[in-house]
């Protein structure tokens, strides 16, 4: 079956530095990927998505990179701020027409002052 | 405010109780989802509804019974739950995928369920 996973359970960065959170997936048929941010006591919040016909997409202070060859995607956060502290999840679809997402375990981003 | 409202936010129940979780979305979406989030585990998809019709049941035990009376409301009826069912239950909504293009799902803040 499909799995989606993140490489590190915890990532600690200095405030103002750039953060890079990585994710690997196993299903080569997946054609849609999303990054979510989850703060304590809240549900996952949509950050940015990317379709498999793209290899890069930029948002406000965030960039998602997709490498289909090695089945890897990453989330880059520029100039990390204290409000970026949260757990970040990548998720991918099954590529087979089903609508549910498969999630990774999450990376806890900790911002050091 | 995410546009997806879940009630109650917290629920404690015994194994013999019957309770229901409610989800309402104000985003004009036509697909709704239930996910389970347990500690140390990834979010697990439970059910998918498109236009009020159930399109996925991810091998969920029958003690969880979903209901979708319309595109804006989703319920999860609970009966005879087990301690391992204690988790955060998340509801999400999206537009039904358009051709090959999937659409982002937007989540509520969940119901924290504790089974005694």
GROMACS .gro file of C-alpha atoms in nm:
model
  229
    1UNK     CA    1   0.000   0.000   0.000
    2UNK     CA    2   0.094   0.363  -0.022
    3UNK     CA    3   0.294   0.531   0.248
    4UNK     CA    4   0.393   0.890   0.293
    5UNK     CA    5   0.657   0.978   0.542
    6UNK     CA    6   0.870   1.259   0.669
    7UNK     CA    7   1.238   1.217   0.734
    8UNK     CA    8   1.264   1.387   1.073
    9UNK     CA    9   1.015   1.395   1.361
   10UNK     CA   10   1.164   1.722   1.494
   11UNK     CA   11   1.342   2.014   1.327
   12UNK     CA   12   1.488   2.301   1.527
   13UNK     CA   13   1.582   2.626   1.348
   14UNK     CA   14   1.685   2.975   1.449
   15UNK     CA   15   1.432   3.252   1.406
   16UNK     CA   16   1.499   3.427   1.077
   17UNK     CA   17   1.664   3.125   0.914
   18UNK     CA   18   1.509   2.925   0.632
   19UNK     CA   19   1.348   2.588   0.717
   20UNK     CA   20   1.335   2.285   0.492
   21UNK     CA   21   1.101   1.998   0.576
   22UNK     CA   22   1.126   1.682   0.370
   23UNK     CA   23   0.882   1.411   0.273
   24UNK     CA   24   0.906   1.088   0.075
   25UNK     CA   25   0.621   0.893  -0.080
   26UNK     CA   26   0.595   0.543  -0.219
   27UNK     CA   27   0.304   0.553  -0.464
   28UNK     CA   28   0.430   0.659  -0.805
   29UNK     CA   29   0.066   0.703  -0.918
   30UNK     CA   30   0.010   0.989  -0.671
   31UNK     CA   31  -0.052   1.308  -0.866
   32UNK     CA   32  -0.145   1.558  -0.598
   33UNK     CA   33   0.036   1.661  -0.281
   34UNK     CA   34  -0.046   1.900   0.001
   35UNK     CA   35   0.142   2.045   0.295
   36UNK     CA   36  -0.049   2.113   0.614
   37UNK     CA   37   0.043   2.294   0.934
   38UNK     CA   38  -0.109   2.185   1.263
   39UNK     CA   39  -0.085   2.395   1.575
   40UNK     CA   40  -0.162   2.261   1.920
   41UNK     CA   41  -0.536   2.216   1.976
   42UNK     CA   42  -0.624   2.286   1.614
   43UNK     CA   43  -0.689   2.091   1.299
   44UNK     CA   44  -0.448   2.078   1.004
   45UNK     CA   45  -0.434   2.406   0.814
   46UNK     CA   46  -0.375   2.405   0.437
   47UNK     CA   47  -0.046   2.570   0.340
   48UNK     CA   48   0.023   2.488  -0.023
   49UNK     CA   49  -0.041   2.215  -0.279
   50UNK     CA   50   0.127   2.092  -0.594
   51UNK     CA   51   0.023   1.868  -0.880
   52UNK     CA   52   0.250   1.613  -1.042
   53UNK     CA   53   0.280   1.813  -1.365
   54UNK     CA   54   0.479   2.074  -1.170
   55UNK     CA   55   0.812   2.054  -0.988
   56UNK     CA   56   0.791   2.380  -0.795
   57UNK     CA   57   0.524   2.606  -0.657
   58UNK     CA   58   0.561   2.920  -0.448
   59UNK     CA   59   0.335   3.084  -0.198
   60UNK     CA   60   0.384   3.356   0.056
   61UNK     CA   61   0.717   3.269   0.227
   62UNK     CA   62   0.671   2.903   0.134
   63UNK     CA   63   0.792   2.694  -0.159
   64UNK     CA   64   0.711   2.332  -0.233
   65UNK     CA   65   0.946   2.127  -0.449
   66UNK     CA   66   0.845   1.797  -0.606
   67UNK     CA   67   1.093   1.543  -0.743
   68UNK     CA   68   0.894   1.264  -0.904
   69UNK     CA   69   1.205   1.072  -1.003
   70UNK     CA   70   1.296   0.998  -0.642
   71UNK     CA   71   0.942   1.046  -0.508
   72UNK     CA   72   1.036   1.326  -0.275
   73UNK     CA   73   0.885   1.660  -0.188
   74UNK     CA   74   0.995   1.937   0.041
   75UNK     CA   75   0.851   2.246   0.205
   76UNK     CA   76   1.075   2.547   0.235
   77UNK     CA   77   0.980   2.826   0.474
   78UNK     CA   78   1.169   3.151   0.430
   79UNK     CA   79   1.268   3.370   0.725
   80UNK     CA   80   1.113   3.143   0.986
   81UNK     CA   81   0.906   3.323   1.250
   82UNK     CA   82   0.785   3.213   1.596
   83UNK     CA   83   0.435   3.169   1.453
   84UNK     CA   84   0.569   2.899   1.222
   85UNK     CA   85   0.618   2.668   1.518
   86UNK     CA   86   0.384   2.372   1.456
   87UNK     CA   87   0.373   2.017   1.324
   88UNK     CA   88   0.395   1.999   0.945
   89UNK     CA   89   0.240   1.715   0.748
   90UNK     CA   90   0.273   1.617   0.387
   91UNK     CA   91  -0.014   1.429   0.225
   92UNK     CA   92  -0.067   1.270  -0.113
   93UNK     CA   93  -0.357   1.127  -0.302
   94UNK     CA   94  -0.377   0.773  -0.438
   95UNK     CA   95  -0.377   0.877  -0.801
   96UNK     CA   96  -0.654   0.629  -0.874
   97UNK     CA   97  -0.954   0.859  -0.856
   98UNK     CA   98  -1.023   0.809  -0.487
   99UNK     CA   99  -1.048   1.130  -0.292
  100UNK     CA  100  -0.890   1.052   0.042
  101UNK     CA  101  -0.539   1.162   0.131
  102UNK     CA  102  -0.256   0.958   0.280
  103UNK     CA  103  -0.064   1.152   0.544
  104UNK     CA  104   0.288   1.130   0.677
  105UNK     CA  105   0.360   1.131   1.051
  106UNK     CA  106   0.461   1.493   1.072
  107UNK     CA  107   0.766   1.704   1.155
  108UNK     CA  108   0.755   1.926   1.462
  109UNK     CA  109   0.920   2.257   1.370
  110UNK     CA  110   1.070   2.432   1.672
  111UNK     CA  111   1.181   2.794   1.641
  112UNK     CA  112   1.477   2.901   1.854
  113UNK     CA  113   1.488   3.272   1.948
  114UNK     CA  114  -1.204   3.031   1.143
  115UNK     CA  115  -1.157   2.745   0.897
  116UNK     CA  116  -1.513   2.724   0.766
  117UNK     CA  117  -1.544   2.370   0.904
  118UNK     CA  118  -1.703   2.347   1.250
  119UNK     CA  119  -1.693   2.037   1.464
  120UNK     CA  120  -1.891   1.971   1.782
  121UNK     CA  121  -1.836   1.881   2.052
  122UNK     CA  122  -1.468   1.977   2.088
  123UNK     CA  123  -1.421   1.723   2.366
  124UNK     CA  124  -1.615   1.407   2.448
  125UNK     CA  125  -1.568   1.151   2.723
  126UNK     CA  126  -1.779   0.839   2.700
  127UNK     CA  127  -1.803   0.490   2.839
  128UNK     CA  128  -1.772   0.186   2.620
  129UNK     CA  129  -2.145   0.117   2.629
  130UNK     CA  130  -2.256   0.471   2.545
  131UNK     CA  131  -2.393   0.597   2.215
  132UNK     CA  132  -2.287   0.943   2.102
  133UNK     CA  133  -2.254   1.136   1.779
  134UNK     CA  134  -1.995   1.375   1.642
  135UNK     CA  135  -2.113   1.657   1.419
  136UNK     CA  136  -1.940   1.844   1.140
  137UNK     CA  137  -2.071   2.140   0.942
  138UNK     CA  138  -1.894   2.317   0.658
  139UNK     CA  139  -1.968   2.668   0.533
  140UNK     CA  140  -1.739   2.658   0.229
  141UNK     CA  141  -1.986   2.542  -0.035
  142UNK     CA  142  -1.798   2.215  -0.075
  143UNK     CA  143  -1.957   1.892  -0.191
  144UNK     CA  144  -1.720   1.632  -0.049
  145UNK     CA  145  -1.672   1.556   0.320
  146UNK     CA  146  -1.434   1.329   0.509
  147UNK     CA  147  -1.372   1.175   0.849
  148UNK     CA  148  -1.013   1.117   0.965
  149UNK     CA  149  -0.876   0.972   1.288
  150UNK     CA  150  -0.561   1.120   1.443
  151UNK     CA  151  -0.393   0.911   1.714
  152UNK     CA  152  -0.077   0.999   1.901
  153UNK     CA  153   0.242   0.903   1.717
  154UNK     CA  154   0.051   0.792   1.407
  155UNK     CA  155  -0.034   0.960   1.079
  156UNK     CA  156  -0.387   1.081   1.012
  157UNK     CA  157  -0.599   0.786   0.899
  158UNK     CA  158  -0.877   0.829   0.646
  159UNK     CA  159  -1.203   0.673   0.766
  160UNK     CA  160  -1.486   0.775   0.532
  161UNK     CA  161  -1.542   0.984   0.220
  162UNK     CA  162  -1.870   1.132   0.099
  163UNK     CA  163  -1.921   1.291  -0.242
  164UNK     CA  164  -2.253   1.466  -0.298
  165UNK     CA  165  -2.395   1.288   0.011
  166UNK     CA  166  -2.297   0.943  -0.121
  167UNK     CA  167  -2.036   0.738   0.061
  168UNK     CA  168  -1.753   0.665  -0.180
  169UNK     CA  169  -1.490   0.526   0.058
  170UNK     CA  170  -1.495   0.322   0.377
  171UNK     CA  171  -1.138   0.256   0.478
  172UNK     CA  172  -1.204  -0.074   0.658
  173UNK     CA  173  -1.353   0.106   0.957
  174UNK     CA  174  -1.518  -0.110   1.227
  175UNK     CA  175  -1.897  -0.104   1.228
  176UNK     CA  176  -1.904   0.063   1.571
  177UNK     CA  177  -1.838   0.382   1.371
  178UNK     CA  178  -2.136   0.475   1.156
  179UNK     CA  179  -2.123   0.785   0.934
  180UNK     CA  180  -2.419   0.982   0.810
  181UNK     CA  181  -2.428   1.261   0.552
  182UNK     CA  182  -2.778   1.412   0.523
  183UNK     CA  183  -2.661   1.689   0.287
  184UNK     CA  184  -2.339   1.831   0.145
  185UNK     CA  185  -2.292   2.066   0.441
  186UNK     CA  186  -2.336   1.825   0.730
  187UNK     CA  187  -2.158   1.508   0.834
  188UNK     CA  188  -2.210   1.296   1.142
  189UNK     CA  189  -2.017   1.012   1.299
  190UNK     CA  190  -2.232   0.792   1.520
  191UNK     CA  191  -2.042   0.605   1.788
  192UNK     CA  192  -2.154   0.287   1.964
  193UNK     CA  193  -1.976   0.037   2.187
  194UNK     CA  194  -1.635   0.192   2.137
  195UNK     CA  195  -1.308   0.051   2.268
  196UNK     CA  196  -1.031   0.229   2.462
  197UNK     CA  197  -0.810   0.222   2.152
  198UNK     CA  198  -1.069   0.440   1.977
  199UNK     CA  199  -0.960   0.733   2.193
  200UNK     CA  200  -0.820   0.988   1.946
  201UNK     CA  201  -0.880   1.320   1.775
  202UNK     CA  202  -1.148   1.284   1.508
  203UNK     CA  203  -1.113   1.533   1.227
  204UNK     CA  204  -1.365   1.633   0.967
  205UNK     CA  205  -1.262   1.785   0.636
  206UNK     CA  206  -1.436   1.914   0.325
  207UNK     CA  207  -1.337   1.991  -0.032
  208UNK     CA  208  -1.476   2.031  -0.376
  209UNK     CA  209  -1.521   1.697  -0.549
  210UNK     CA  210  -1.225   1.640  -0.778
  211UNK     CA  211  -1.271   1.790  -1.122
  212UNK     CA  212  -1.144   1.544  -1.382
  213UNK     CA  213  -0.787   1.455  -1.296
  214UNK     CA  214  -0.749   1.746  -1.057
  215UNK     CA  215  -0.784   1.680  -0.689
  216UNK     CA  216  -0.881   1.968  -0.460
  217UNK     CA  217  -0.739   2.072  -0.122
  218UNK     CA  218  -0.919   1.951   0.186
  219UNK     CA  219  -0.997   2.195   0.465
  220UNK     CA  220  -1.015   2.065   0.820
  221UNK     CA  221  -1.208   2.146   1.133
  222UNK     CA  222  -1.037   2.157   1.472
  223UNK     CA  223  -1.155   1.809   1.564
  224UNK     CA  224  -1.334   1.633   1.848
  225UNK     CA  225  -1.104   1.494   2.118
  226UNK     CA  226  -1.264   1.163   2.213
  227UNK     CA  227  -1.175   0.972   2.529
  228UNK     CA  228  -1.316   0.626   2.594
  229UNK     CA  229  -1.325   0.517   2.956
   0.00000   0.00000   0.00000
